[in-house]
Tab-separated table of C-alpha atoms in Angstrom:
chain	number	residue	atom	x	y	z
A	1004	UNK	CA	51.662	96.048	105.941
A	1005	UNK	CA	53.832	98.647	107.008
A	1006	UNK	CA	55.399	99.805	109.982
A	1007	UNK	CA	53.507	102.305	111.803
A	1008	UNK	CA	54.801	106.139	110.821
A	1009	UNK	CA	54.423	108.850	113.481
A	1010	UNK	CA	55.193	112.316	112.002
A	1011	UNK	CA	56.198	114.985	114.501
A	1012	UNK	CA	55.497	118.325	113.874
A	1013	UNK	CA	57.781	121.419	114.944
A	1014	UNK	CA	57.915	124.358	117.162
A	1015	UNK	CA	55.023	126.384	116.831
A	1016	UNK	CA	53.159	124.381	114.229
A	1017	UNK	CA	50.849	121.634	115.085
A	1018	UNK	CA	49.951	118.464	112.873
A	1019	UNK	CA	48.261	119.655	109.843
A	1020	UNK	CA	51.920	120.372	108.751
A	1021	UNK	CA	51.683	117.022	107.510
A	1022	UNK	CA	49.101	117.238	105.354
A	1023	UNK	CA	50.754	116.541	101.832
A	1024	UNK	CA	53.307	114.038	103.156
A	1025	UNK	CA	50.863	112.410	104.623
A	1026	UNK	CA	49.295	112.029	101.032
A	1027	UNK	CA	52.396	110.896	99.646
A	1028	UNK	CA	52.721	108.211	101.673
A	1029	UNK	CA	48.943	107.067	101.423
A	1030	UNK	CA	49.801	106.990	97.769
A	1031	UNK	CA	52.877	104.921	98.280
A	1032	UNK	CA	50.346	101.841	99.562
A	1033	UNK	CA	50.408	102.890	103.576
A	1034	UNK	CA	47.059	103.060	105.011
A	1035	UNK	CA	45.521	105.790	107.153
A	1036	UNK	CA	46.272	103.262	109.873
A	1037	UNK	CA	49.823	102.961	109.549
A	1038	UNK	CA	50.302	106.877	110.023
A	1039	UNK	CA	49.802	108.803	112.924
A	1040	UNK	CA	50.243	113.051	113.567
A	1041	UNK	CA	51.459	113.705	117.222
A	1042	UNK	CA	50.205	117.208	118.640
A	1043	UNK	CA	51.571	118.713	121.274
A	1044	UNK	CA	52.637	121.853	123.079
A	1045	UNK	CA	55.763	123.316	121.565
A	1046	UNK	CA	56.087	125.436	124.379
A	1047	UNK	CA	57.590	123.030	126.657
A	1048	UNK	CA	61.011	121.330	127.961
A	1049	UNK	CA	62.104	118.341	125.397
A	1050	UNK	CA	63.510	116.450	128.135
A	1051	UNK	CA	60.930	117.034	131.663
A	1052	UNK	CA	57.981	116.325	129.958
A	1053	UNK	CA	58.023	116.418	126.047
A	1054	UNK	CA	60.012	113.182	125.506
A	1055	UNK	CA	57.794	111.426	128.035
A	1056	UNK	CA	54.683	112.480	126.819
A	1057	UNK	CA	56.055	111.091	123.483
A	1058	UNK	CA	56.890	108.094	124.961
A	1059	UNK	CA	52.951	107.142	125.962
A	1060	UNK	CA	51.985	108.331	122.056
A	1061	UNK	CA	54.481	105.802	121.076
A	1062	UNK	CA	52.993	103.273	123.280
A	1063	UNK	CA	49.495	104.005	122.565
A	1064	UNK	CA	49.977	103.866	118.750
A	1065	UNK	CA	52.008	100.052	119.670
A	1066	UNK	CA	48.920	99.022	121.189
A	1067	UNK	CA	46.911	100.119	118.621
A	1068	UNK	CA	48.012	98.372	115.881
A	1069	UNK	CA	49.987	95.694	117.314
A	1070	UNK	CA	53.594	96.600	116.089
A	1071	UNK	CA	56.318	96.211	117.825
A	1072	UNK	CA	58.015	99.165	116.556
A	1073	UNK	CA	57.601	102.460	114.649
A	1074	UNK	CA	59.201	105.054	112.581
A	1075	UNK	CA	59.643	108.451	113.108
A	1076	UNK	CA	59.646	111.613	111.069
A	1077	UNK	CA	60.106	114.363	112.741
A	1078	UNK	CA	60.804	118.098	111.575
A	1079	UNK	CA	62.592	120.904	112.782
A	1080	UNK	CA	62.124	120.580	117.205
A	1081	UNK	CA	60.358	117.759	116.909
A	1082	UNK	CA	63.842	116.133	116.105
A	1083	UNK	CA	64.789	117.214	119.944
A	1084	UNK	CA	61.827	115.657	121.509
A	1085	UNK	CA	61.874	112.250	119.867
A	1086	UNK	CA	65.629	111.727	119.469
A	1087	UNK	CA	65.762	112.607	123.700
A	1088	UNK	CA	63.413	109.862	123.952
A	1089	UNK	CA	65.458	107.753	121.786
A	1090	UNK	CA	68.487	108.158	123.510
A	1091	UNK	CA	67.512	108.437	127.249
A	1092	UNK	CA	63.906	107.406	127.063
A	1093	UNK	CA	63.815	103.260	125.523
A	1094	UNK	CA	63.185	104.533	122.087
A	1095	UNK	CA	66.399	102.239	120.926
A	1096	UNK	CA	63.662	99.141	121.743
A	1097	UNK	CA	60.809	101.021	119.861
A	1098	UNK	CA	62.118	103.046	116.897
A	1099	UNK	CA	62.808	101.143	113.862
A	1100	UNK	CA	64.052	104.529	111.458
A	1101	UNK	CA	64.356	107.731	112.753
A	1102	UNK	CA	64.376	110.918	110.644
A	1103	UNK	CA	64.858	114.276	111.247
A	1104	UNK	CA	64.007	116.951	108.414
A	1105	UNK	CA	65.999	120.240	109.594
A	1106	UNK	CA	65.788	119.383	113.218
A	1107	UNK	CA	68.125	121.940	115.151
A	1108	UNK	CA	70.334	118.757	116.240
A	1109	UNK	CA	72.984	120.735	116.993
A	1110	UNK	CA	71.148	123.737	118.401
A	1111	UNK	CA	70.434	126.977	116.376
A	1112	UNK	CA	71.581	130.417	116.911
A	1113	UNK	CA	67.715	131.883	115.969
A	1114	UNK	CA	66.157	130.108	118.832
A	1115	UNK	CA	68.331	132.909	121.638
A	1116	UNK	CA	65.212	135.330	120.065
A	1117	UNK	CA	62.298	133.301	121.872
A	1118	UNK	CA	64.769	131.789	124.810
A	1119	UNK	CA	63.374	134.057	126.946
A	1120	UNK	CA	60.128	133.012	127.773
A	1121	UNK	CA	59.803	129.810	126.011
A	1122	UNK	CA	61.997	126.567	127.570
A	1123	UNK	CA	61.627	124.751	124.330
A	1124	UNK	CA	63.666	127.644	122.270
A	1125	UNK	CA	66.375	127.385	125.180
A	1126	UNK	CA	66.491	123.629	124.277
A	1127	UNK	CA	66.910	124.554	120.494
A	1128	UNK	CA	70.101	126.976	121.863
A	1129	UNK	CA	73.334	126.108	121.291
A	1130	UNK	CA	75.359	124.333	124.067
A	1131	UNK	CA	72.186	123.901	126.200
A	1132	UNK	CA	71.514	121.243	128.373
A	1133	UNK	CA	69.215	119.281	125.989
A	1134	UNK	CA	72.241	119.774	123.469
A	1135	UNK	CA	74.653	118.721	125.335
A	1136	UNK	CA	73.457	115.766	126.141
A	1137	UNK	CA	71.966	114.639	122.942
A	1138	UNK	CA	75.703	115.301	121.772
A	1139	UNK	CA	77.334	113.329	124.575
A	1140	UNK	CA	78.350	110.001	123.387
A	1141	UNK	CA	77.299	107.957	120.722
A	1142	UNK	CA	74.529	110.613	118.435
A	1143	UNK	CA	72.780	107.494	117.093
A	1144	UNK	CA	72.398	105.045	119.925
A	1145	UNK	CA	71.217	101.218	119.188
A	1146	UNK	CA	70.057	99.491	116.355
A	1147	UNK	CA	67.479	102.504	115.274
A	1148	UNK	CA	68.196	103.315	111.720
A	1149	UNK	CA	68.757	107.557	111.303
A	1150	UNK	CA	68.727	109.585	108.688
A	1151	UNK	CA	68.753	113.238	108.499
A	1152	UNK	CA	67.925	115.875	105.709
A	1153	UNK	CA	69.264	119.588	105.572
A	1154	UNK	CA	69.116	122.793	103.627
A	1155	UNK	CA	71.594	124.701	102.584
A	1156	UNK	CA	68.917	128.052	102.737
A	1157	UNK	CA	67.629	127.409	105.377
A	1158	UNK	CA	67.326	130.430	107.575
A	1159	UNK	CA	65.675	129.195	110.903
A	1160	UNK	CA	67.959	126.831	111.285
A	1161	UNK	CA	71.789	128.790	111.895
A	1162	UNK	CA	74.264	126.624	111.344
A	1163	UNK	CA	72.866	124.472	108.728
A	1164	UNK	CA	75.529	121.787	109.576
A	1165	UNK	CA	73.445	121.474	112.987
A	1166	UNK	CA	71.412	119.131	111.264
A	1167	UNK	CA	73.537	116.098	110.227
A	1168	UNK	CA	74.561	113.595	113.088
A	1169	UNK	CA	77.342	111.319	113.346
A	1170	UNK	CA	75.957	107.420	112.128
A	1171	UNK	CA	73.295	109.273	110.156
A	1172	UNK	CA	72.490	109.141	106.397
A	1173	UNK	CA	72.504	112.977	105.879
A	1174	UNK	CA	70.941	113.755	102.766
A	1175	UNK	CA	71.385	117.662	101.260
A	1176	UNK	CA	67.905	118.817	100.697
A	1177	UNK	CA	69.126	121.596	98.046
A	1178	UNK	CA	68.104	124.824	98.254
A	1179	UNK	CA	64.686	124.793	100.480
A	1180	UNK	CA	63.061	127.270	103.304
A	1181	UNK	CA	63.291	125.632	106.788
A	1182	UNK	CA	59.275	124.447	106.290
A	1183	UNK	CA	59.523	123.742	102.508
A	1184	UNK	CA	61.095	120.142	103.749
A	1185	UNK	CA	57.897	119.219	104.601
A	1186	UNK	CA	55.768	119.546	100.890
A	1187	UNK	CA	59.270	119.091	98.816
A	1188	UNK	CA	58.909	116.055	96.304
A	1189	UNK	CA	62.304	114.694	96.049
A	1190	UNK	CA	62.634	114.752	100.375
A	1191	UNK	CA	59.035	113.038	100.323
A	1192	UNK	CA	60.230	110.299	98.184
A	1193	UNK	CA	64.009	110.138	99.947
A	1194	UNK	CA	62.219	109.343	103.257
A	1195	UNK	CA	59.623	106.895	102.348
A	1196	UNK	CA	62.723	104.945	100.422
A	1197	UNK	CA	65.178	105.322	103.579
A	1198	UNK	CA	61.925	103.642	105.868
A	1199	UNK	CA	61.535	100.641	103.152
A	1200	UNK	CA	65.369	99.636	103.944
């Protein structure tokens, strides 16, 4: 048996991005009950109500299957919502490995061009308040394993070095698009081999 996986889509995309990952790791030996897609609306604030609507998920998919923990793989603004729970919402207790796949950790200059009416692209700004207190202290809080991978092409993300975090494994993706993390090969297999440790 495995620990239970929840994948975590990004802004303005919705779980069927994990389609082919999702088939990587069923033919890696996890079960369809070992891996769970949140949905959720990308339009919101990570830390008033994302994080704590990922929070119940978490809890829901613990009582589900009986495990006392889970990992999480989360790409591009997903990384904001579940490392804010994480860090300020008792994820440390919950989250066995946490990995973000181009998550704007750092904020990204691109997200200023949907600021204005959307909260969550504020979040993904640089120097916001969601960024600065992600940033604030330790980056990878408690015993949660993290890992982080990054593209040097990728253009949604601006910097690229706003992915890596402090007390992460940060693994260079190569040369990928911001969504081509998600059906790449070589990432697939990096992140099922960082959960197994």
């Amino acid at each position: 048996a495995h620990t239970p996986v929840i994948f975590v889509h990004g802004y303005n995309a919705d779980p069927g991005v994990w389609g082919g990952m999702r088939e990587d790791f069923k033919a890696s030996g996890y079960t369809d009950a070992e891996l769970f897609s949140w949905g959720y609306d990308t339009g919101q604030s990570v830390n008033e109500v994302l994080s704590g609507r990922f929070a119940a998920y978490v809890d829901q998919v613990r009582a589900r299957t009986g495990a006392a923990e889970v990992d999480v793989v989360a790409h591009s603004f997903g990384s904001l919502v579940t490392r804010w729970y994480v860090k300020f919402g008792g994820g440390t207790a919950t989250v066995g490995h946490w990995v973000s796949l181009a998550g704007p950790n750092h904020g990204t200059s691109t997200a200023w061009a949907c600021a204005l009416w959307s909260q969550a692209c504020r979040d993904m700004t640089p120097g916001s308040y969601v960024q600065k207190h992600l940033a604030d202290g330790d980056e990878t809080p408690g015993a949660v394993q993290y890992a982080t991978w990054w593209s040097g092409c990728d253009e949604v993300i601006n910097p690229d070095s706003s992915v890596p975090l402090t007390g992460a494994v940060n693994n260079p993706a190569g040369c990928l698009a911001h969504n081509d993390l998600l059906g790449d090969d070589a990432v697939s297999q990096g992140v099922r081999a960082f959960l197994a440790r």
